[in-house]
Amino acid sequence: MVDTMGHLLWTDIRPANVADGKAGVLLWEQAEHLNPLLDDLVLMYADSTFGGHFKEQLETIYDMRVVIPRTPVKEQPIDSNLVIHHWRWIVERTISWLGNNRRLSKDYERTILSAQTFIWIAHIRRTLQRVWH
């Protein structure tokens, strides 16, 4: 989960066989309790895979507006498999920034905790580089 500037707000790692919507609700429940920055959040942009269960739960239980952008940034896709939607590119950009770290370029970690820790370390390094340059 990132803010509109691409700063990491929360991260969670789930098995690939967990649906995005269910994983998103679990992520939000965990993040809400541990990150005080999320208390004032009233609007969230999400990918279309979060349009069902996730959107319903957050709008009903947490009184949050979940927007699923459907308008492409560019009318004609750049590539037949690539369509960039408004706001979604911010998450993709953050994932790319994190992937620039050698430790995160492949799945080297044996535990979920160490994988999450290296994601946070990569984010801290990127933030510090921006401050110092």
mmCIF file of the C-alpha atoms, coordinates in Angstrom:
data_MODEL
# 
_entry.id   MODEL 
# 
loop_
_atom_site.group_PDB 
_atom_site.id 
_atom_site.type_symbol 
_atom_site.label_atom_id 
_atom_site.label_alt_id 
_atom_site.label_comp_id 
_atom_site.label_asym_id 
_atom_site.label_entity_id 
_atom_site.label_seq_id 
_atom_site.pdbx_PDB_ins_code 
_atom_site.Cartn_x 
_atom_site.Cartn_y 
_atom_site.Cartn_z 
_atom_site.occupancy 
_atom_site.B_iso_or_equiv 
_atom_site.pdbx_formal_charge 
_atom_site.auth_seq_id 
_atom_site.auth_comp_id 
_atom_site.auth_asym_id 
_atom_site.auth_atom_id 
_atom_site.pdbx_PDB_model_num 
ATOM 1   C CA . MET A 1 1   ? 0.000   0.000   0.000   1.00 0.00 ? 1   MET A CA 1 
ATOM 2   C CA . VAL A 1 2   ? 1.479   3.336   -1.058  1.00 0.00 ? 2   VAL A CA 1 
ATOM 3   C CA . ASP A 1 3   ? 0.436   6.980   -0.888  1.00 0.00 ? 3   ASP A CA 1 
ATOM 4   C CA . THR A 1 4   ? 0.017   9.144   -3.989  1.00 0.00 ? 4   THR A CA 1 
ATOM 5   C CA . MET A 1 5   ? 3.729   10.000  -3.953  1.00 0.00 ? 5   MET A CA 1 
ATOM 6   C CA . GLY A 1 6   ? 4.749   6.341   -3.968  1.00 0.00 ? 6   GLY A CA 1 
ATOM 7   C CA . HIS A 1 7   ? 5.840   6.165   -0.327  1.00 0.00 ? 7   HIS A CA 1 
ATOM 8   C CA . LEU A 1 8   ? 5.263   2.806   1.270   1.00 0.00 ? 8   LEU A CA 1 
ATOM 9   C CA . LEU A 1 9   ? 2.490   2.858   3.893   1.00 0.00 ? 9   LEU A CA 1 
ATOM 10  C CA . TRP A 1 10  ? 2.233   -0.861  4.507   1.00 0.00 ? 10  TRP A CA 1 
ATOM 11  C CA . THR A 1 11  ? 3.359   -4.138  3.015   1.00 0.00 ? 11  THR A CA 1 
ATOM 12  C CA . ASP A 1 12  ? 2.272   -7.707  3.390   1.00 0.00 ? 12  ASP A CA 1 
ATOM 13  C CA . ILE A 1 13  ? 3.243   -10.920 1.681   1.00 0.00 ? 13  ILE A CA 1 
ATOM 14  C CA . ARG A 1 14  ? 0.644   -13.585 1.013   1.00 0.00 ? 14  ARG A CA 1 
ATOM 15  C CA . PRO A 1 15  ? 0.699   -16.875 -0.906  1.00 0.00 ? 15  PRO A CA 1 
ATOM 16  C CA . ALA A 1 16  ? -0.112  -16.580 -4.604  1.00 0.00 ? 16  ALA A CA 1 
ATOM 17  C CA . ASN A 1 17  ? -3.279  -18.648 -4.184  1.00 0.00 ? 17  ASN A CA 1 
ATOM 18  C CA . VAL A 1 18  ? -4.975  -15.991 -1.990  1.00 0.00 ? 18  VAL A CA 1 
ATOM 19  C CA . ALA A 1 19  ? -7.354  -13.778 -3.980  1.00 0.00 ? 19  ALA A CA 1 
ATOM 20  C CA . ASP A 1 20  ? -6.385  -10.093 -4.168  1.00 0.00 ? 20  ASP A CA 1 
ATOM 21  C CA . GLY A 1 21  ? -9.638  -8.908  -2.634  1.00 0.00 ? 21  GLY A CA 1 
ATOM 22  C CA . LYS A 1 22  ? -9.374  -11.129 0.427   1.00 0.00 ? 22  LYS A CA 1 
ATOM 23  C CA . ALA A 1 23  ? -5.655  -10.406 0.813   1.00 0.00 ? 23  ALA A CA 1 
ATOM 24  C CA . GLY A 1 24  ? -6.397  -6.676  0.515   1.00 0.00 ? 24  GLY A CA 1 
ATOM 25  C CA . VAL A 1 25  ? -8.935  -6.791  3.336   1.00 0.00 ? 25  VAL A CA 1 
ATOM 26  C CA . LEU A 1 26  ? -6.454  -8.668  5.547   1.00 0.00 ? 26  LEU A CA 1 
ATOM 27  C CA . LEU A 1 27  ? -3.757  -6.128  4.639   1.00 0.00 ? 27  LEU A CA 1 
ATOM 28  C CA . TRP A 1 28  ? -6.032  -3.226  5.534   1.00 0.00 ? 28  TRP A CA 1 
ATOM 29  C CA . GLU A 1 29  ? -7.098  -4.763  8.862   1.00 0.00 ? 29  GLU A CA 1 
ATOM 30  C CA . GLN A 1 30  ? -3.485  -5.310  9.835   1.00 0.00 ? 30  GLN A CA 1 
ATOM 31  C CA . ALA A 1 31  ? -2.248  -1.927  8.595   1.00 0.00 ? 31  ALA A CA 1 
ATOM 32  C CA . GLU A 1 32  ? -5.089  0.033   10.182  1.00 0.00 ? 32  GLU A CA 1 
ATOM 33  C CA . HIS A 1 33  ? -4.130  -1.128  13.661  1.00 0.00 ? 33  HIS A CA 1 
ATOM 34  C CA . LEU A 1 34  ? -0.388  -0.584  13.288  1.00 0.00 ? 34  LEU A CA 1 
ATOM 35  C CA . ASN A 1 35  ? -0.037  2.541   11.117  1.00 0.00 ? 35  ASN A CA 1 
ATOM 36  C CA . PRO A 1 36  ? -1.511  5.718   12.639  1.00 0.00 ? 36  PRO A CA 1 
ATOM 37  C CA . LEU A 1 37  ? -1.188  7.525   9.278   1.00 0.00 ? 37  LEU A CA 1 
ATOM 38  C CA . LEU A 1 38  ? -4.112  5.495   7.970   1.00 0.00 ? 38  LEU A CA 1 
ATOM 39  C CA . ASP A 1 39  ? -6.609  6.777   10.553  1.00 0.00 ? 39  ASP A CA 1 
ATOM 40  C CA . ASP A 1 40  ? -7.524  9.796   8.412   1.00 0.00 ? 40  ASP A CA 1 
ATOM 41  C CA . LEU A 1 41  ? -7.617  7.979   5.077   1.00 0.00 ? 41  LEU A CA 1 
ATOM 42  C CA . VAL A 1 42  ? -10.978 8.415   3.332   1.00 0.00 ? 42  VAL A CA 1 
ATOM 43  C CA . LEU A 1 43  ? -10.164 7.640   -0.314  1.00 0.00 ? 43  LEU A CA 1 
ATOM 44  C CA . MET A 1 44  ? -8.262  4.737   -1.811  1.00 0.00 ? 44  MET A CA 1 
ATOM 45  C CA . TYR A 1 45  ? -7.447  3.980   -5.439  1.00 0.00 ? 45  TYR A CA 1 
ATOM 46  C CA . ALA A 1 46  ? -7.260  0.303   -6.273  1.00 0.00 ? 46  ALA A CA 1 
ATOM 47  C CA . ASP A 1 47  ? -6.754  -2.058  -9.174  1.00 0.00 ? 47  ASP A CA 1 
ATOM 48  C CA . SER A 1 48  ? -9.790  -3.706  -10.785 1.00 0.00 ? 48  SER A CA 1 
ATOM 49  C CA . THR A 1 49  ? -9.040  -7.004  -8.985  1.00 0.00 ? 49  THR A CA 1 
ATOM 50  C CA . PHE A 1 50  ? -9.951  -5.198  -5.751  1.00 0.00 ? 50  PHE A CA 1 
ATOM 51  C CA . GLY A 1 51  ? -13.368 -4.135  -7.047  1.00 0.00 ? 51  GLY A CA 1 
ATOM 52  C CA . GLY A 1 52  ? -15.465 -6.874  -5.417  1.00 0.00 ? 52  GLY A CA 1 
ATOM 53  C CA . HIS A 1 53  ? -14.995 -8.102  -1.846  1.00 0.00 ? 53  HIS A CA 1 
ATOM 54  C CA . PHE A 1 54  ? -12.293 -5.555  -0.970  1.00 0.00 ? 54  PHE A CA 1 
ATOM 55  C CA . LYS A 1 55  ? -14.257 -2.521  -2.176  1.00 0.00 ? 55  LYS A CA 1 
ATOM 56  C CA . GLU A 1 56  ? -17.443 -3.735  -0.510  1.00 0.00 ? 56  GLU A CA 1 
ATOM 57  C CA . GLN A 1 57  ? -15.750 -4.389  2.846   1.00 0.00 ? 57  GLN A CA 1 
ATOM 58  C CA . LEU A 1 58  ? -13.846 -1.103  3.014   1.00 0.00 ? 58  LEU A CA 1 
ATOM 59  C CA . GLU A 1 59  ? -16.828 0.990   1.972   1.00 0.00 ? 59  GLU A CA 1 
ATOM 60  C CA . THR A 1 60  ? -19.225 -0.807  4.336   1.00 0.00 ? 60  THR A CA 1 
ATOM 61  C CA . ILE A 1 61  ? -17.138 -1.433  7.448   1.00 0.00 ? 61  ILE A CA 1 
ATOM 62  C CA . TYR A 1 62  ? -14.576 1.383   7.322   1.00 0.00 ? 62  TYR A CA 1 
ATOM 63  C CA . ASP A 1 63  ? -16.663 4.071   5.582   1.00 0.00 ? 63  ASP A CA 1 
ATOM 64  C CA . MET A 1 64  ? -13.950 4.592   2.981   1.00 0.00 ? 64  MET A CA 1 
ATOM 65  C CA . ARG A 1 65  ? -14.402 5.430   -0.674  1.00 0.00 ? 65  ARG A CA 1 
ATOM 66  C CA . VAL A 1 66  ? -12.614 2.957   -2.964  1.00 0.00 ? 66  VAL A CA 1 
ATOM 67  C CA . VAL A 1 67  ? -12.134 4.146   -6.552  1.00 0.00 ? 67  VAL A CA 1 
ATOM 68  C CA . ILE A 1 68  ? -11.247 1.706   -9.322  1.00 0.00 ? 68  ILE A CA 1 
ATOM 69  C CA . PRO A 1 69  ? -9.765  3.792   -12.188 1.00 0.00 ? 69  PRO A CA 1 
ATOM 70  C CA . ARG A 1 70  ? -10.910 2.482   -15.548 1.00 0.00 ? 70  ARG A CA 1 
ATOM 71  C CA . THR A 1 71  ? -9.740  5.285   -17.833 1.00 0.00 ? 71  THR A CA 1 
ATOM 72  C CA . PRO A 1 72  ? -6.375  4.621   -19.458 1.00 0.00 ? 72  PRO A CA 1 
ATOM 73  C CA . VAL A 1 73  ? -3.765  7.389   -19.344 1.00 0.00 ? 73  VAL A CA 1 
ATOM 74  C CA . LYS A 1 74  ? -3.319  6.865   -23.071 1.00 0.00 ? 74  LYS A CA 1 
ATOM 75  C CA . GLU A 1 75  ? -6.188  5.784   -25.319 1.00 0.00 ? 75  GLU A CA 1 
ATOM 76  C CA . GLN A 1 76  ? -4.047  3.471   -27.460 1.00 0.00 ? 76  GLN A CA 1 
ATOM 77  C CA . PRO A 1 77  ? -2.114  0.892   -25.464 1.00 0.00 ? 77  PRO A CA 1 
ATOM 78  C CA . ILE A 1 78  ? 1.659   1.253   -25.711 1.00 0.00 ? 78  ILE A CA 1 
ATOM 79  C CA . ASP A 1 79  ? 1.907   -2.495  -26.135 1.00 0.00 ? 79  ASP A CA 1 
ATOM 80  C CA . SER A 1 80  ? -0.902  -4.975  -26.745 1.00 0.00 ? 80  SER A CA 1 
ATOM 81  C CA . ASN A 1 81  ? -0.545  -6.260  -23.152 1.00 0.00 ? 81  ASN A CA 1 
ATOM 82  C CA . LEU A 1 82  ? 0.089   -2.948  -21.398 1.00 0.00 ? 82  LEU A CA 1 
ATOM 83  C CA . VAL A 1 83  ? -2.548  -0.371  -20.522 1.00 0.00 ? 83  VAL A CA 1 
ATOM 84  C CA . ILE A 1 84  ? -1.617  2.282   -17.962 1.00 0.00 ? 84  ILE A CA 1 
ATOM 85  C CA . HIS A 1 85  ? -4.523  3.518   -15.826 1.00 0.00 ? 85  HIS A CA 1 
ATOM 86  C CA . HIS A 1 86  ? -4.710  6.735   -13.822 1.00 0.00 ? 86  HIS A CA 1 
ATOM 87  C CA . TRP A 1 87  ? -3.257  6.335   -10.295 1.00 0.00 ? 87  TRP A CA 1 
ATOM 88  C CA . ARG A 1 88  ? -2.381  2.647   -10.766 1.00 0.00 ? 88  ARG A CA 1 
ATOM 89  C CA . TRP A 1 89  ? 1.046   3.507   -12.199 1.00 0.00 ? 89  TRP A CA 1 
ATOM 90  C CA . ILE A 1 90  ? 2.091   4.919   -8.810  1.00 0.00 ? 90  ILE A CA 1 
ATOM 91  C CA . VAL A 1 91  ? 2.047   1.467   -7.218  1.00 0.00 ? 91  VAL A CA 1 
ATOM 92  C CA . GLU A 1 92  ? 3.806   -0.042  -10.237 1.00 0.00 ? 92  GLU A CA 1 
ATOM 93  C CA . ARG A 1 93  ? 6.481   2.663   -10.035 1.00 0.00 ? 93  ARG A CA 1 
ATOM 94  C CA . THR A 1 94  ? 7.061   1.939   -6.342  1.00 0.00 ? 94  THR A CA 1 
ATOM 95  C CA . ILE A 1 95  ? 7.396   -1.781  -7.057  1.00 0.00 ? 95  ILE A CA 1 
ATOM 96  C CA . SER A 1 96  ? 9.941   -0.910  -9.750  1.00 0.00 ? 96  SER A CA 1 
ATOM 97  C CA . TRP A 1 97  ? 11.916  1.289   -7.348  1.00 0.00 ? 97  TRP A CA 1 
ATOM 98  C CA . LEU A 1 98  ? 12.002  -1.528  -4.800  1.00 0.00 ? 98  LEU A CA 1 
ATOM 99  C CA . GLY A 1 99  ? 13.012  -4.028  -7.489  1.00 0.00 ? 99  GLY A CA 1 
ATOM 100 C CA . ASN A 1 100 ? 16.164  -1.979  -8.147  1.00 0.00 ? 100 ASN A CA 1 
ATOM 101 C CA . ASN A 1 101 ? 17.583  -3.423  -4.938  1.00 0.00 ? 101 ASN A CA 1 
ATOM 102 C CA . ARG A 1 102 ? 19.594  -6.543  -5.604  1.00 0.00 ? 102 ARG A CA 1 
ATOM 103 C CA . ARG A 1 103 ? 18.144  -8.363  -2.615  1.00 0.00 ? 103 ARG A CA 1 
ATOM 104 C CA . LEU A 1 104 ? 14.597  -7.828  -3.945  1.00 0.00 ? 104 LEU A CA 1 
ATOM 105 C CA . SER A 1 105 ? 15.369  -8.629  -7.581  1.00 0.00 ? 105 SER A CA 1 
ATOM 106 C CA . LYS A 1 106 ? 14.808  -12.325 -6.899  1.00 0.00 ? 106 LYS A CA 1 
ATOM 107 C CA . ASP A 1 107 ? 13.010  -14.242 -4.187  1.00 0.00 ? 107 ASP A CA 1 
ATOM 108 C CA . TYR A 1 108 ? 15.983  -14.965 -1.919  1.00 0.00 ? 108 TYR A CA 1 
ATOM 109 C CA . GLU A 1 109 ? 14.173  -14.918 1.415   1.00 0.00 ? 109 GLU A CA 1 
ATOM 110 C CA . ARG A 1 110 ? 13.158  -18.027 3.324   1.00 0.00 ? 110 ARG A CA 1 
ATOM 111 C CA . THR A 1 111 ? 10.708  -16.324 5.661   1.00 0.00 ? 111 THR A CA 1 
ATOM 112 C CA . ILE A 1 112 ? 7.949   -13.793 5.163   1.00 0.00 ? 112 ILE A CA 1 
ATOM 113 C CA . LEU A 1 113 ? 9.375   -11.625 7.941   1.00 0.00 ? 113 LEU A CA 1 
ATOM 114 C CA . SER A 1 114 ? 12.774  -11.295 6.265   1.00 0.00 ? 114 SER A CA 1 
ATOM 115 C CA . ALA A 1 115 ? 11.114  -10.525 2.900   1.00 0.00 ? 115 ALA A CA 1 
ATOM 116 C CA . GLN A 1 116 ? 9.007   -7.769  4.467   1.00 0.00 ? 116 GLN A CA 1 
ATOM 117 C CA . THR A 1 117 ? 12.027  -6.412  6.322   1.00 0.00 ? 117 THR A CA 1 
ATOM 118 C CA . PHE A 1 118 ? 14.049  -6.080  3.123   1.00 0.00 ? 118 PHE A CA 1 
ATOM 119 C CA . ILE A 1 119 ? 11.136  -4.298  1.440   1.00 0.00 ? 119 ILE A CA 1 
ATOM 120 C CA . TRP A 1 120 ? 11.124  -1.731  4.266   1.00 0.00 ? 120 TRP A CA 1 
ATOM 121 C CA . ILE A 1 121 ? 14.921  -1.401  4.144   1.00 0.00 ? 121 ILE A CA 1 
ATOM 122 C CA . ALA A 1 122 ? 14.763  -0.789  0.378   1.00 0.00 ? 122 ALA A CA 1 
ATOM 123 C CA . HIS A 1 123 ? 12.101  1.873   0.895   1.00 0.00 ? 123 HIS A CA 1 
ATOM 124 C CA . ILE A 1 124 ? 14.116  3.580   3.630   1.00 0.00 ? 124 ILE A CA 1 
ATOM 125 C CA . ARG A 1 125 ? 17.227  3.576   1.412   1.00 0.00 ? 125 ARG A CA 1 
ATOM 126 C CA . ARG A 1 126 ? 15.300  5.114   -1.486  1.00 0.00 ? 126 ARG A CA 1 
ATOM 127 C CA . THR A 1 127 ? 13.785  7.782   0.763   1.00 0.00 ? 127 THR A CA 1 
ATOM 128 C CA . LEU A 1 128 ? 17.167  8.678   2.249   1.00 0.00 ? 128 LEU A CA 1 
ATOM 129 C CA . GLN A 1 129 ? 18.746  8.911   -1.218  1.00 0.00 ? 129 GLN A CA 1 
ATOM 130 C CA . ARG A 1 130 ? 16.061  11.397  -2.265  1.00 0.00 ? 130 ARG A CA 1 
ATOM 131 C CA . VAL A 1 131 ? 16.638  13.500  0.860   1.00 0.00 ? 131 VAL A CA 1 
ATOM 132 C CA . TRP A 1 132 ? 20.428  13.608  0.426   1.00 0.00 ? 132 TRP A CA 1 
ATOM 133 C CA . HIS A 1 133 ? 20.421  14.341  -3.307  1.00 0.00 ? 133 HIS A CA 1 
# 
